PDB file of C-alpha atoms and ligand atoms in Angstrom:
ATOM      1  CA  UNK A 589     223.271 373.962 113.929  1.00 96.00           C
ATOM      2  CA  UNK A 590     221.190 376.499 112.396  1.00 98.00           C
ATOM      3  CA  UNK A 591     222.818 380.111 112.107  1.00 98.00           C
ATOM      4  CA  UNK A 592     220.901 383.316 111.164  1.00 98.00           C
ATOM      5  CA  UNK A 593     222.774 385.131 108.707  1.00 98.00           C
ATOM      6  CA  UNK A 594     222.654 388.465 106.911  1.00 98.00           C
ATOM      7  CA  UNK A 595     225.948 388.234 104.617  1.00 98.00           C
ATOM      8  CA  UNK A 596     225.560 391.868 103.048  1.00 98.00           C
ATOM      9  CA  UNK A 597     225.315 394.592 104.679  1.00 98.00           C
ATOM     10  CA  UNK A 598     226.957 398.476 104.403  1.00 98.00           C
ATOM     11  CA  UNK A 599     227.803 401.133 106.906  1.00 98.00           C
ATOM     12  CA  UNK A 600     227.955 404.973 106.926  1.00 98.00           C
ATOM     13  CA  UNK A 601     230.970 404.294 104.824  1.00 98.00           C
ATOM     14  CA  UNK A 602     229.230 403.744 101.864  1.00 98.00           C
ATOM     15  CA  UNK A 603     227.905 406.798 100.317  1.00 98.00           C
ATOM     16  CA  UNK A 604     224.942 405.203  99.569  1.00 98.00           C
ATOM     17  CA  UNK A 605     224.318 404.336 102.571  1.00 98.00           C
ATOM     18  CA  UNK A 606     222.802 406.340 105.291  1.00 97.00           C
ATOM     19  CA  UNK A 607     224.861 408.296 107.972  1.00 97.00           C
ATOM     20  CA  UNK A 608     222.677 406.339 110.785  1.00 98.00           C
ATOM     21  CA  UNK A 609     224.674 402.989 109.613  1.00 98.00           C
ATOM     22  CA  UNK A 610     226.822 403.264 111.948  1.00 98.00           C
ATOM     23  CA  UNK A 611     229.095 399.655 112.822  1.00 98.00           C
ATOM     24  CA  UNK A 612     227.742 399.850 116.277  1.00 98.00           C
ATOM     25  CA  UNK A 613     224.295 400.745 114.943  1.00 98.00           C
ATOM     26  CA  UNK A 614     223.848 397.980 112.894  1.00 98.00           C
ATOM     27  CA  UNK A 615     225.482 395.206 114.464  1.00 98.00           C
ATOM     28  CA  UNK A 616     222.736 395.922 117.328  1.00 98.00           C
ATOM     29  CA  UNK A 617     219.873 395.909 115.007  1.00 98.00           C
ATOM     30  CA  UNK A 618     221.420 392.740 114.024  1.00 98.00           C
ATOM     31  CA  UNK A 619     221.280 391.310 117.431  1.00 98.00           C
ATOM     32  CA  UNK A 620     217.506 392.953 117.926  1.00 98.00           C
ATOM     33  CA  UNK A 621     216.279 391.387 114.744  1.00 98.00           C
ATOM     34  CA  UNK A 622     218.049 388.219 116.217  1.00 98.00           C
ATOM     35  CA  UNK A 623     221.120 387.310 114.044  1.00 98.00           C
ATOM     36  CA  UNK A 624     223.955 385.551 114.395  1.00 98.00           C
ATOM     37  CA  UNK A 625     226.375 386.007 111.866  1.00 98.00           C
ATOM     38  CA  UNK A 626     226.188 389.264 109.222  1.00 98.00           C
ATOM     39  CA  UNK A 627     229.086 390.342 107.443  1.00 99.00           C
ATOM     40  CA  UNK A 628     230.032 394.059 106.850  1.00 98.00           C
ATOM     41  CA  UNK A 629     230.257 394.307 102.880  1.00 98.00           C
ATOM     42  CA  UNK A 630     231.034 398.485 102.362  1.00 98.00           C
ATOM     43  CA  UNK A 631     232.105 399.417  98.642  1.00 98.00           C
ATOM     44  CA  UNK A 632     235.462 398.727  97.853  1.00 98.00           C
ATOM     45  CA  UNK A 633     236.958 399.391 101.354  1.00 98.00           C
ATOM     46  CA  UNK A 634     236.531 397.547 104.671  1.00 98.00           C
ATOM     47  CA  UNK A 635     237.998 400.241 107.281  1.00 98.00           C
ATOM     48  CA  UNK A 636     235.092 399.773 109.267  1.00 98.00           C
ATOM     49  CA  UNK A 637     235.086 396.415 109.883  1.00 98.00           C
ATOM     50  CA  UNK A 638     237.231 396.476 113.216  1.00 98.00           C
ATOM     51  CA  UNK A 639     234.245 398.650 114.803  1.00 98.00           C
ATOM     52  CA  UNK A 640     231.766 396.001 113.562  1.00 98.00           C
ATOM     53  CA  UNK A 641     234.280 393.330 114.857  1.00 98.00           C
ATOM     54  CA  UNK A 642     234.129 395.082 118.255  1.00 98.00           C
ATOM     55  CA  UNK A 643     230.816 395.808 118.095  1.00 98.00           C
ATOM     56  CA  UNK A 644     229.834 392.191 117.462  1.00 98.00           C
ATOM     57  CA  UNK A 645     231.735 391.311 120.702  1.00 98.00           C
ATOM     58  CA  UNK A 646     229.803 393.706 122.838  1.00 98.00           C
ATOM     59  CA  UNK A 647     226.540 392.578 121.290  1.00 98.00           C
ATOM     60  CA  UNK A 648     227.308 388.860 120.672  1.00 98.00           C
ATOM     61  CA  UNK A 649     226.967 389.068 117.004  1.00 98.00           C
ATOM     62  CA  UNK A 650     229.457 387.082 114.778  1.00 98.00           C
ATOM     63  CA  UNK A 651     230.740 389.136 112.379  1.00 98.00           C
ATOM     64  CA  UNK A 652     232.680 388.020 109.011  1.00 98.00           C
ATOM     65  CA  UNK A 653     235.162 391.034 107.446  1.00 98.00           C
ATOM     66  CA  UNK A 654     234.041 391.536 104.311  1.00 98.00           C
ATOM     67  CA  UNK A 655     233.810 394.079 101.375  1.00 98.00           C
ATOM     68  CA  UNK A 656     231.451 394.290  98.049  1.00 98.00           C
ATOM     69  CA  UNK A 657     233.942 395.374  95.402  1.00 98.00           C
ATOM     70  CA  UNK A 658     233.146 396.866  91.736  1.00 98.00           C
ATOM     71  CA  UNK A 659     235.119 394.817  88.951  1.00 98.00           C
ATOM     72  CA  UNK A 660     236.147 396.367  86.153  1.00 98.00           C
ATOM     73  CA  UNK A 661     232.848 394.925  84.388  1.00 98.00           C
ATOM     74  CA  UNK A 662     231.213 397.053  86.997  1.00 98.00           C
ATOM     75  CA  UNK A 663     229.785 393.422  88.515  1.00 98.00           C
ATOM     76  CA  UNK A 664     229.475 394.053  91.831  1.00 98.00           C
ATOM     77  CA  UNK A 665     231.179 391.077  93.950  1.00 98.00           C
ATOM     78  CA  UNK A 666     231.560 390.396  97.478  1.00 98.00           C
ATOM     79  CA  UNK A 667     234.508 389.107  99.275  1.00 99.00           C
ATOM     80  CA  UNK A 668     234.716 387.260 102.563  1.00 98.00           C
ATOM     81  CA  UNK A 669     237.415 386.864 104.757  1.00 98.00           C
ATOM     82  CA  UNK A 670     238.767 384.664 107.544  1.00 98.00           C
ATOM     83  CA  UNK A 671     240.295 387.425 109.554  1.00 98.00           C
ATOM     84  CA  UNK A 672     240.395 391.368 109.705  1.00 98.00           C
ATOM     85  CA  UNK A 673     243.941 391.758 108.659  1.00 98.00           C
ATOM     86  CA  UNK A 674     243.228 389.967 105.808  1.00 98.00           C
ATOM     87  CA  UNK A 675     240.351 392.197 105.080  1.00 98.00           C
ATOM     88  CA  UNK A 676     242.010 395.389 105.685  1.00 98.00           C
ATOM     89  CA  UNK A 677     245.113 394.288 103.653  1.00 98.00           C
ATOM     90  CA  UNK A 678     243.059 393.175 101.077  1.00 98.00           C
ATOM     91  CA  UNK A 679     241.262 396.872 100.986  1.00 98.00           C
ATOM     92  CA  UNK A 680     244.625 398.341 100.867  1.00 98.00           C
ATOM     93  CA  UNK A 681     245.505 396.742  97.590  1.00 98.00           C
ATOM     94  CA  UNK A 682     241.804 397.464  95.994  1.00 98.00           C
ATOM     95  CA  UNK A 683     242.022 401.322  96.904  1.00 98.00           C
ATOM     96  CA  UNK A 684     245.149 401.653  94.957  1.00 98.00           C
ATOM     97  CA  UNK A 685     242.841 399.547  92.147  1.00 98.00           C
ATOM     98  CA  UNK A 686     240.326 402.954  92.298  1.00 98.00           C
ATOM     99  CA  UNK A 687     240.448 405.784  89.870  1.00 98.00           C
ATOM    100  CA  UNK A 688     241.819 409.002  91.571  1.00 98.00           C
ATOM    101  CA  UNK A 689     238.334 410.617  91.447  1.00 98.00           C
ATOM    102  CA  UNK A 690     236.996 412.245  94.495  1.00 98.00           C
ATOM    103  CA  UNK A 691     233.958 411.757  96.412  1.00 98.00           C
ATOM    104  CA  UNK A 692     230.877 414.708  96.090  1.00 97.00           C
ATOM    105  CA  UNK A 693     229.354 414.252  99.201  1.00 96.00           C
ATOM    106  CA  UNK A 694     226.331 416.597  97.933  1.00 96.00           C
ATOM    107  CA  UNK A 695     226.184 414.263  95.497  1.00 96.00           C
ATOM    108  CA  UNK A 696     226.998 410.848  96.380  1.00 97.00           C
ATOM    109  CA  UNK A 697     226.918 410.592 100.292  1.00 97.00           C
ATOM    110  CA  UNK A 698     229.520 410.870 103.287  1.00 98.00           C
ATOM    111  CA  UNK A 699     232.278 408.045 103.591  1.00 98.00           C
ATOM    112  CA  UNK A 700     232.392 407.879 107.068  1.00 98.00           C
ATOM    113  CA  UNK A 701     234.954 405.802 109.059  1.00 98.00           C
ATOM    114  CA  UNK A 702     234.747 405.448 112.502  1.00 98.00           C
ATOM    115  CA  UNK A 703     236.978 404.181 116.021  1.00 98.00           C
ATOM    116  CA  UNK A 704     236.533 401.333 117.357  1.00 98.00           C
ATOM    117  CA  UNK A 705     234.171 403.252 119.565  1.00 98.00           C
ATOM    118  CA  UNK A 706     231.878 404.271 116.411  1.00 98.00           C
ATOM    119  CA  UNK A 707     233.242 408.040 116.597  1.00 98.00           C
ATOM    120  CA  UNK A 708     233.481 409.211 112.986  1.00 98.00           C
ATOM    121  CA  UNK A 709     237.325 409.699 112.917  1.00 98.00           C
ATOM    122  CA  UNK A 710     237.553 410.305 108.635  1.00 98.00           C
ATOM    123  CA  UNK A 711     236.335 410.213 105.709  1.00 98.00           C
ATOM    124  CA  UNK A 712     237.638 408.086 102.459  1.00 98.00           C
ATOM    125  CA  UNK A 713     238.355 410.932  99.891  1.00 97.00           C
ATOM    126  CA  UNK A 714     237.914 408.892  96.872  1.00 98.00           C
ATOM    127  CA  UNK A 715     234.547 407.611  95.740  1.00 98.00           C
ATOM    128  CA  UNK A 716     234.185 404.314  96.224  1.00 98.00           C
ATOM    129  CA  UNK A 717     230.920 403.790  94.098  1.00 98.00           C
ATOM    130  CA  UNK A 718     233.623 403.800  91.503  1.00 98.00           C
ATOM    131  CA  UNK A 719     234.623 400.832  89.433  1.00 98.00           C
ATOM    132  CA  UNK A 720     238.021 399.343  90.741  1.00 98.00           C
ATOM    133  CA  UNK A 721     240.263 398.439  87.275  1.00 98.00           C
ATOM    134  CA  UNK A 722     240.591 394.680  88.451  1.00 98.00           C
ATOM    135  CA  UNK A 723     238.732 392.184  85.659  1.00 98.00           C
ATOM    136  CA  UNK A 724     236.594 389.660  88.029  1.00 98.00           C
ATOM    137  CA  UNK A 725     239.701 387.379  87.163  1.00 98.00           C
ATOM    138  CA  UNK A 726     242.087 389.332  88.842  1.00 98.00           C
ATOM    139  CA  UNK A 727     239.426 390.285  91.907  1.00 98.00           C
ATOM    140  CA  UNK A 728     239.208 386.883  92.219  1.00 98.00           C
ATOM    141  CA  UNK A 729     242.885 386.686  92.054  1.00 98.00           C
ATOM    142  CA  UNK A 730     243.688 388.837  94.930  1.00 98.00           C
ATOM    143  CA  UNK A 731     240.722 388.373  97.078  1.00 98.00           C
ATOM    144  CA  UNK A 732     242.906 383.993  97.202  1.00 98.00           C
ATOM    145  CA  UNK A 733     246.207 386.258  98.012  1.00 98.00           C
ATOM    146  CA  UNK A 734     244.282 386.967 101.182  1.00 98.00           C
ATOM    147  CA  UNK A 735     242.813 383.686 101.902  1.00 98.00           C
ATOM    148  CA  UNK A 736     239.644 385.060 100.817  1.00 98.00           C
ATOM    149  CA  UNK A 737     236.411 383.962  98.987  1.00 98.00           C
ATOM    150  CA  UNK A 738     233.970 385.413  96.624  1.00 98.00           C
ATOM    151  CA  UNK A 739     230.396 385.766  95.698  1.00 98.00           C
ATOM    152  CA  UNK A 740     228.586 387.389  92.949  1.00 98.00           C
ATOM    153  CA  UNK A 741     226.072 389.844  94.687  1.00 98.00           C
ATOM    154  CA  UNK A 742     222.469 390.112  93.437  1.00 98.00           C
ATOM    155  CA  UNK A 743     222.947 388.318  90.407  1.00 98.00           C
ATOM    156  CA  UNK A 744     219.419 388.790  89.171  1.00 97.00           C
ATOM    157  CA  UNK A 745     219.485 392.684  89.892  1.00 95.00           C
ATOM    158  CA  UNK A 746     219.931 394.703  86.276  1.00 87.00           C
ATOM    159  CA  UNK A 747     222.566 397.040  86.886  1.00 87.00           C
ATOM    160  CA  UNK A 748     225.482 395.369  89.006  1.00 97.00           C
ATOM    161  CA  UNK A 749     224.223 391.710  88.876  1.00 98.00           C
ATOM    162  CA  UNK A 750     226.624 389.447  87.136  1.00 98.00           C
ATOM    163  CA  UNK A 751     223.842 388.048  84.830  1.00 97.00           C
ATOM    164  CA  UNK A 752     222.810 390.930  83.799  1.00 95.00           C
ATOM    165  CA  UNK A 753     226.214 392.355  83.362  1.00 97.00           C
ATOM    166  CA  UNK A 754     227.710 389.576  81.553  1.00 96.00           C
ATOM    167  CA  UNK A 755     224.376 388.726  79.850  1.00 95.00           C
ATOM    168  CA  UNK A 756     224.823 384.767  81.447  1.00 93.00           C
ATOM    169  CA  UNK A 757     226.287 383.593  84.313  1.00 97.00           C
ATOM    170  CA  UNK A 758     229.170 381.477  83.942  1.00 96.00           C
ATOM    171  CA  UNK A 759     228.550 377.801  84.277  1.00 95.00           C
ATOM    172  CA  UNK A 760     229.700 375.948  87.072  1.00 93.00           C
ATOM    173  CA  UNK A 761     232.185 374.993  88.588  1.00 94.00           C
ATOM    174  CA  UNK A 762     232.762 378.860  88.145  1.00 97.00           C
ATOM    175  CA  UNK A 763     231.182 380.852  90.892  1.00 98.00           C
ATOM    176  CA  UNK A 764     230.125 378.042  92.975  1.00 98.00           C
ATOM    177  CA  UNK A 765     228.534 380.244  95.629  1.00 98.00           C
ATOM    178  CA  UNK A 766     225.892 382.963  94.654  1.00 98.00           C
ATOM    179  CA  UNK A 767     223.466 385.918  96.021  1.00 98.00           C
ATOM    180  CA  UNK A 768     220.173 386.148  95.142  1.00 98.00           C
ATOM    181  CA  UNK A 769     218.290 389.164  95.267  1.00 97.00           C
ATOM    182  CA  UNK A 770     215.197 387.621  96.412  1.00 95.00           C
ATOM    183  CA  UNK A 771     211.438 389.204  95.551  1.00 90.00           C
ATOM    184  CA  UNK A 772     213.317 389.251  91.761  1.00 95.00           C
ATOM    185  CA  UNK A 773     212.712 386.648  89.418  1.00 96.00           C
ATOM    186  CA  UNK A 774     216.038 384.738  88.499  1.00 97.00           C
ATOM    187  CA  UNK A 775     216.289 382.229  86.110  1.00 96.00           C
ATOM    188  CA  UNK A 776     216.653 378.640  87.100  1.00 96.00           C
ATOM    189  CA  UNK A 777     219.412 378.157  84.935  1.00 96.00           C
ATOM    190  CA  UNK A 778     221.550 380.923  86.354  1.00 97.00           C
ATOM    191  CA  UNK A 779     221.247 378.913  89.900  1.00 97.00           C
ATOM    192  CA  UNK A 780     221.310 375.460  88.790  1.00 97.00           C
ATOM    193  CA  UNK A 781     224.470 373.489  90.697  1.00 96.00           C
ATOM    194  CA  UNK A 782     224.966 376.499  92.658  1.00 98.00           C
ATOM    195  CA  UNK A 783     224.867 377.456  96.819  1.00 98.00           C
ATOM    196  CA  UNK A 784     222.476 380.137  96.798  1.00 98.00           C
ATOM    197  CA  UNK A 785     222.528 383.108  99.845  1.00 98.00           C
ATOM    198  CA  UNK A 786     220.070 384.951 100.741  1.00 98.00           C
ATOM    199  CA  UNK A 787     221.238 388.651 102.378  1.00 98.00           C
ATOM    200  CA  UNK A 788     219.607 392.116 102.670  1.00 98.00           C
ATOM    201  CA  UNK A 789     222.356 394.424 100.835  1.00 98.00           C
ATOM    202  CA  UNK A 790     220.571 397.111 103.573  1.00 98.00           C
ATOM    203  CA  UNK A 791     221.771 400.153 102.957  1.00 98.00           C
ATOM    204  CA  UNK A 792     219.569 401.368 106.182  1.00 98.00           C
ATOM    205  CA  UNK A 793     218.982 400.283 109.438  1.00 98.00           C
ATOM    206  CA  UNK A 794     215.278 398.850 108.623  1.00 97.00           C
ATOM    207  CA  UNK A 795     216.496 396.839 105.971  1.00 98.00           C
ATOM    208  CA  UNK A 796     218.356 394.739 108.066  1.00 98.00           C
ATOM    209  CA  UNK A 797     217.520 391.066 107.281  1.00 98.00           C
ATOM    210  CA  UNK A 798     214.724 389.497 109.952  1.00 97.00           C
ATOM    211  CA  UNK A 799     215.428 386.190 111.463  1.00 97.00           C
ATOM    212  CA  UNK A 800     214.890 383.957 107.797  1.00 96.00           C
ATOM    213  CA  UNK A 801     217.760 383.374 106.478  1.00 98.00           C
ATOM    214  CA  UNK A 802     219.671 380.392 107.595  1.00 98.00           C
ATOM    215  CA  UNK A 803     222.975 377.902 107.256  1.00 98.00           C
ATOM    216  CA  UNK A 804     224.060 374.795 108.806  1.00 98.00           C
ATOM    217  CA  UNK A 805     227.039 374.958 110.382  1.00 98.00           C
ATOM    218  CA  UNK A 806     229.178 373.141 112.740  1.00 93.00           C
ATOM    219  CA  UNK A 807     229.009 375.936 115.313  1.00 97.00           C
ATOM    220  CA  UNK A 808     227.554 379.470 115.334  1.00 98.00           C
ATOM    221  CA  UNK A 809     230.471 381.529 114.882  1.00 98.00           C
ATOM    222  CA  UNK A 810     232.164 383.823 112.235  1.00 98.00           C
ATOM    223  CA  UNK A 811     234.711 381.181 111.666  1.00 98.00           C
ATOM    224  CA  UNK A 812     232.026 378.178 110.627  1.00 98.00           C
ATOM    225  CA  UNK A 813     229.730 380.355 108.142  1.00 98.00           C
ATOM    226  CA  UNK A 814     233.416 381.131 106.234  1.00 98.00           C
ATOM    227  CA  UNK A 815     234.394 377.621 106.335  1.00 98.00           C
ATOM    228  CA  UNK A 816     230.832 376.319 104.883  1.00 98.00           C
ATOM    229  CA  UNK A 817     231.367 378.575 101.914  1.00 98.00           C
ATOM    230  CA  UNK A 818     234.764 378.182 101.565  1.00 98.00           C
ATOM    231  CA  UNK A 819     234.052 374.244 101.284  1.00 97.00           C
ATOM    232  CA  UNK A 820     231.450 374.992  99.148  1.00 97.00           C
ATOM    233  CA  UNK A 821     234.235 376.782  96.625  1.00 92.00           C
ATOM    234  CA  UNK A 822     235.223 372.948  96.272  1.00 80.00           C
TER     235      UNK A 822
HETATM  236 ZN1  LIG B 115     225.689 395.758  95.001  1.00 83.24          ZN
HETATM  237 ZN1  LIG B 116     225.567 396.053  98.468  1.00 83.24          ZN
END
Protein backbone atom coordinates (compact mmCIF):
# COMPACT_ATOMS: atom_id res chain seq x y z
CA UNK A 1 0.00 0.00 0.00
CA UNK A 2 0.88 3.41 -0.83
CA UNK A 3 1.43 5.85 2.26
CA UNK A 4 1.76 9.68 2.01
CA UNK A 5 4.54 10.76 3.99
CA UNK A 6 6.13 13.99 5.16
CA UNK A 7 9.17 12.60 7.39
CA UNK A 8 10.47 16.19 8.52
CA UNK A 9 8.73 18.43 9.97
CA UNK A 10 9.26 21.10 13.21
CA UNK A 11 6.96 22.64 15.73
CA UNK A 12 6.84 25.91 17.73
CA UNK A 13 9.64 24.23 19.54
CA UNK A 14 12.10 25.01 17.21
CA UNK A 15 13.16 28.53 17.26
CA UNK A 16 13.21 28.63 13.82
CA UNK A 17 10.18 27.71 13.46
CA UNK A 18 7.09 29.75 13.70
CA UNK A 19 4.94 30.09 16.94
CA UNK A 20 1.74 28.98 14.69
CA UNK A 21 3.49 25.30 14.51
CA UNK A 22 1.76 24.19 16.94
CA UNK A 23 1.60 19.85 17.28
CA UNK A 24 -2.09 20.13 16.92
CA UNK A 25 -1.68 22.72 14.16
CA UNK A 26 0.29 20.83 12.02
CA UNK A 27 -0.73 17.41 12.37
CA UNK A 28 -4.20 18.88 10.95
CA UNK A 29 -2.67 20.55 8.05
CA UNK A 30 -1.22 17.22 7.62
CA UNK A 31 -4.50 15.52 7.48
CA UNK A 32 -5.97 18.64 5.18
CA UNK A 33 -3.14 18.33 2.74
CA UNK A 34 -4.02 14.52 2.99
CA UNK A 35 -1.12 12.62 4.72
CA UNK A 36 -0.69 9.71 6.34
CA UNK A 37 2.34 9.37 8.11
CA UNK A 38 4.74 12.69 9.02
CA UNK A 39 7.14 12.55 11.65
CA UNK A 40 7.82 15.44 14.15
CA UNK A 41 11.71 16.15 13.67
CA UNK A 42 12.25 19.51 16.27
CA UNK A 43 16.08 20.39 16.89
CA UNK A 44 17.71 18.34 19.25
CA UNK A 45 14.66 17.69 21.54
CA UNK A 46 11.41 15.78 20.94
CA UNK A 47 9.15 17.05 24.02
CA UNK A 48 6.53 17.70 21.72
CA UNK A 49 6.05 14.68 20.20
CA UNK A 50 3.35 13.23 22.72
CA UNK A 51 1.00 16.28 21.56
CA UNK A 52 1.68 15.31 17.91
CA UNK A 53 1.14 11.61 19.00
CA UNK A 54 -2.25 12.70 20.41
CA UNK A 55 -2.94 14.90 17.91
CA UNK A 56 -2.44 12.30 15.19
CA UNK A 57 -5.08 10.16 17.02
CA UNK A 58 -7.71 12.82 16.97
CA UNK A 59 -6.98 13.59 13.34
CA UNK A 60 -6.06 10.09 12.05
CA UNK A 61 -2.60 10.98 11.13
CA UNK A 62 0.24 8.43 11.83
CA UNK A 63 2.81 9.98 13.45
CA UNK A 64 6.59 8.62 13.88
CA UNK A 65 8.62 10.32 17.15
CA UNK A 66 11.36 11.76 15.82
CA UNK A 67 14.05 14.53 16.28
CA UNK A 68 16.68 16.31 13.71
CA UNK A 69 19.82 16.50 15.83
CA UNK A 70 23.12 18.72 15.15
CA UNK A 71 26.38 16.44 15.27
CA UNK A 72 29.29 17.74 16.34
CA UNK A 73 30.23 18.28 12.48
CA UNK A 74 27.22 20.51 12.66
CA UNK A 75 25.53 17.78 9.97
CA UNK A 76 22.22 17.97 10.68
CA UNK A 77 20.69 14.26 11.09
CA UNK A 78 17.40 12.95 11.79
CA UNK A 79 16.43 10.19 14.02
CA UNK A 80 13.37 7.98 13.95
CA UNK A 81 11.93 6.05 16.49
CA UNK A 82 9.64 3.08 17.12
CA UNK A 83 7.98 4.47 20.17
CA UNK A 84 7.72 7.83 22.21
CA UNK A 85 9.59 6.68 25.20
CA UNK A 86 12.24 5.88 23.15
CA UNK A 87 12.15 9.28 21.65
CA UNK A 88 11.86 11.20 24.74
CA UNK A 89 14.64 9.10 26.43
CA UNK A 90 16.66 9.47 23.63
CA UNK A 91 16.18 13.55 23.89
CA UNK A 92 17.07 13.28 27.44
CA UNK A 93 20.52 11.97 26.76
CA UNK A 94 21.12 14.57 23.65
CA UNK A 95 20.16 17.69 25.90
CA UNK A 96 22.81 16.82 28.33
CA UNK A 97 25.03 16.48 24.78
CA UNK A 98 24.14 20.60 24.34
CA UNK A 99 26.42 23.38 25.34
CA UNK A 100 25.00 25.29 28.41
CA UNK A 101 24.20 28.34 26.22
CA UNK A 102 20.85 29.92 26.49
CA UNK A 103 18.26 30.62 24.05
CA UNK A 104 17.71 34.68 22.81
CA UNK A 105 14.33 34.52 21.92
CA UNK A 106 14.73 38.16 20.24
CA UNK A 107 17.13 36.56 18.49
CA UNK A 108 16.60 33.08 17.69
CA UNK A 109 12.80 32.30 18.28
CA UNK A 110 10.54 30.87 21.22
CA UNK A 111 11.03 27.08 22.24
CA UNK A 112 7.70 26.36 22.95
CA UNK A 113 6.48 23.05 24.51
CA UNK A 114 3.11 22.32 24.85
CA UNK A 115 0.30 19.64 26.83
CA UNK A 116 -1.00 17.16 25.32
CA UNK A 117 -3.80 19.60 24.69
CA UNK A 118 -1.35 22.04 22.62
CA UNK A 119 -1.32 24.66 25.65
CA UNK A 120 2.19 26.11 25.71
CA UNK A 121 3.19 24.76 29.20
CA UNK A 122 7.37 25.83 28.83
CA UNK A 123 9.91 26.76 27.17
CA UNK A 124 13.45 24.79 26.59
CA UNK A 125 16.01 27.33 28.08
CA UNK A 126 18.90 26.21 26.10
CA UNK A 127 19.21 26.83 22.39
CA UNK A 128 18.77 24.05 20.57
CA UNK A 129 20.03 25.44 17.12
CA UNK A 130 23.22 24.58 18.90
CA UNK A 131 25.57 21.84 17.88
CA UNK A 132 25.20 18.76 20.30
CA UNK A 133 29.15 17.46 21.07
CA UNK A 134 28.22 13.85 19.75
CA UNK A 135 30.55 12.96 16.39
CA UNK A 136 27.82 11.40 13.82
CA UNK A 137 29.51 8.09 15.17
CA UNK A 138 28.41 8.43 18.49
CA UNK A 139 24.74 10.04 17.30
CA UNK A 140 24.51 7.12 15.52
CA UNK A 141 25.59 5.26 18.51
CA UNK A 142 22.93 6.33 20.82
CA UNK A 143 20.13 6.98 18.50
CA UNK A 144 20.70 2.13 18.24
CA UNK A 145 20.66 2.44 22.31
CA UNK A 146 17.09 3.48 21.66
CA UNK A 147 16.14 1.19 18.95
CA UNK A 148 16.36 4.03 16.71
CA UNK A 149 17.37 4.86 13.07
CA UNK A 150 19.00 7.62 11.23
CA UNK A 151 19.00 9.73 8.18
CA UNK A 152 21.15 12.40 6.89
CA UNK A 153 18.76 15.45 6.30
CA UNK A 154 19.07 17.55 3.12
CA UNK A 155 22.18 16.23 2.05
CA UNK A 156 22.49 18.47 -0.97
CA UNK A 157 21.67 21.72 1.14
CA UNK A 158 25.21 23.82 1.78
CA UNK A 159 25.19 24.54 5.28
CA UNK A 160 23.92 21.40 7.36
CA UNK A 161 23.86 18.82 4.48
CA UNK A 162 26.22 15.99 5.07
CA UNK A 163 27.81 16.42 1.56
CA UNK A 164 28.45 19.57 1.89
CA UNK A 165 29.67 19.29 5.39
CA UNK A 166 31.89 16.44 4.94
CA UNK A 167 32.74 17.51 1.35
CA UNK A 168 31.45 13.61 0.12
CA UNK A 169 29.08 11.47 1.36
CA UNK A 170 30.23 8.34 2.70
CA UNK A 171 29.88 5.38 0.44
CA UNK A 172 27.52 2.80 1.07
CA UNK A 173 26.71 0.58 3.02
CA UNK A 174 27.14 3.75 5.31
CA UNK A 175 24.02 5.81 5.49
CA UNK A 176 21.84 3.53 3.63
CA UNK A 177 18.80 5.79 3.89
CA UNK A 178 18.99 9.54 2.78
CA UNK A 179 16.96 13.04 2.43
CA UNK A 180 16.99 14.91 -0.43
CA UNK A 181 16.29 18.40 -0.53
CA UNK A 182 14.47 18.32 -3.68
CA UNK A 183 14.32 21.58 -6.27
CA UNK A 184 18.45 21.32 -5.41
CA UNK A 185 20.66 19.69 -7.66
CA UNK A 186 22.44 16.61 -5.95
CA UNK A 187 24.91 14.67 -7.44
CA UNK A 188 24.17 11.22 -8.69
CA UNK A 189 26.96 9.84 -7.01
CA UNK A 190 26.02 11.04 -3.56
CA UNK A 191 22.59 8.90 -4.09
CA UNK A 192 23.80 6.03 -5.95
CA UNK A 193 22.81 2.55 -3.85
CA UNK A 194 20.92 4.64 -1.56
CA UNK A 195 16.84 4.89 -0.35
CA UNK A 196 16.17 8.35 -1.08
CA UNK A 197 13.13 10.45 1.03
CA UNK A 198 11.58 13.07 0.02
CA UNK A 199 10.16 15.50 3.15
CA UNK A 200 9.35 19.24 3.51
CA UNK A 201 11.72 20.25 6.61
CA UNK A 202 8.53 23.01 6.95
CA UNK A 203 9.32 25.19 9.33
CA UNK A 204 5.61 26.79 8.70
CA UNK A 205 2.35 25.62 8.32
CA UNK A 206 2.27 26.22 4.31
CA UNK A 207 5.21 24.31 3.84
CA UNK A 208 3.72 21.29 4.81
CA UNK A 209 4.40 18.60 2.15
CA UNK A 210 1.18 18.13 -0.46
CA UNK A 211 0.01 14.69 -1.18
CA UNK A 212 3.50 13.55 -3.46
CA UNK A 213 5.51 11.90 -1.57
CA UNK A 214 5.01 8.24 -1.18
CA UNK A 215 6.25 4.58 0.34
CA UNK A 216 5.13 1.13 0.05
CA UNK A 217 4.33 -0.35 2.98
CA UNK A 218 2.64 -3.29 4.38
CA UNK A 219 0.01 -1.16 6.11
CA UNK A 220 -0.49 2.59 6.61
CA UNK A 221 0.59 3.10 10.00
CA UNK A 222 3.49 4.71 12.03
CA UNK A 223 4.77 1.31 12.79
CA UNK A 224 5.22 0.10 8.84
CA UNK A 225 6.98 3.44 7.46
CA UNK A 226 9.71 2.69 10.58
CA UNK A 227 9.98 -0.84 9.72
CA UNK A 228 10.55 -0.10 5.77
CA UNK A 229 13.48 2.07 6.73
CA UNK A 230 14.67 0.19 9.36
CA UNK A 231 14.90 -2.86 6.77
CA UNK A 232 16.30 -0.68 4.50
CA UNK A 233 19.37 -0.03 7.24
CA UNK A 234 20.09 -3.78 6.13
ZN1 LIG B 1 18.15 20.74 8.93
ZN1 LIG C 1 14.75 20.53 9.66
Amino acid sequence: MLAYCDLHIHSCLSPCANDEMTPWNLVGMAKVKGLDVIALTDHNCALNVPAAMAAGKTYGVEVIPGMEMTTREEVHLLAYFPDMESALDFSREVDAHLPDIANRETLFGNQIIVNLQDEPCGKVPKLLLNATDLTLDEACALTRKYHGINVPAHINRGGNGMLGVLGLMPPPPEYPVVEVAERIACPESAVKGRFVLHSSDAHRLEDISERGFTLDVAEVSARAVFDLLRNKMG
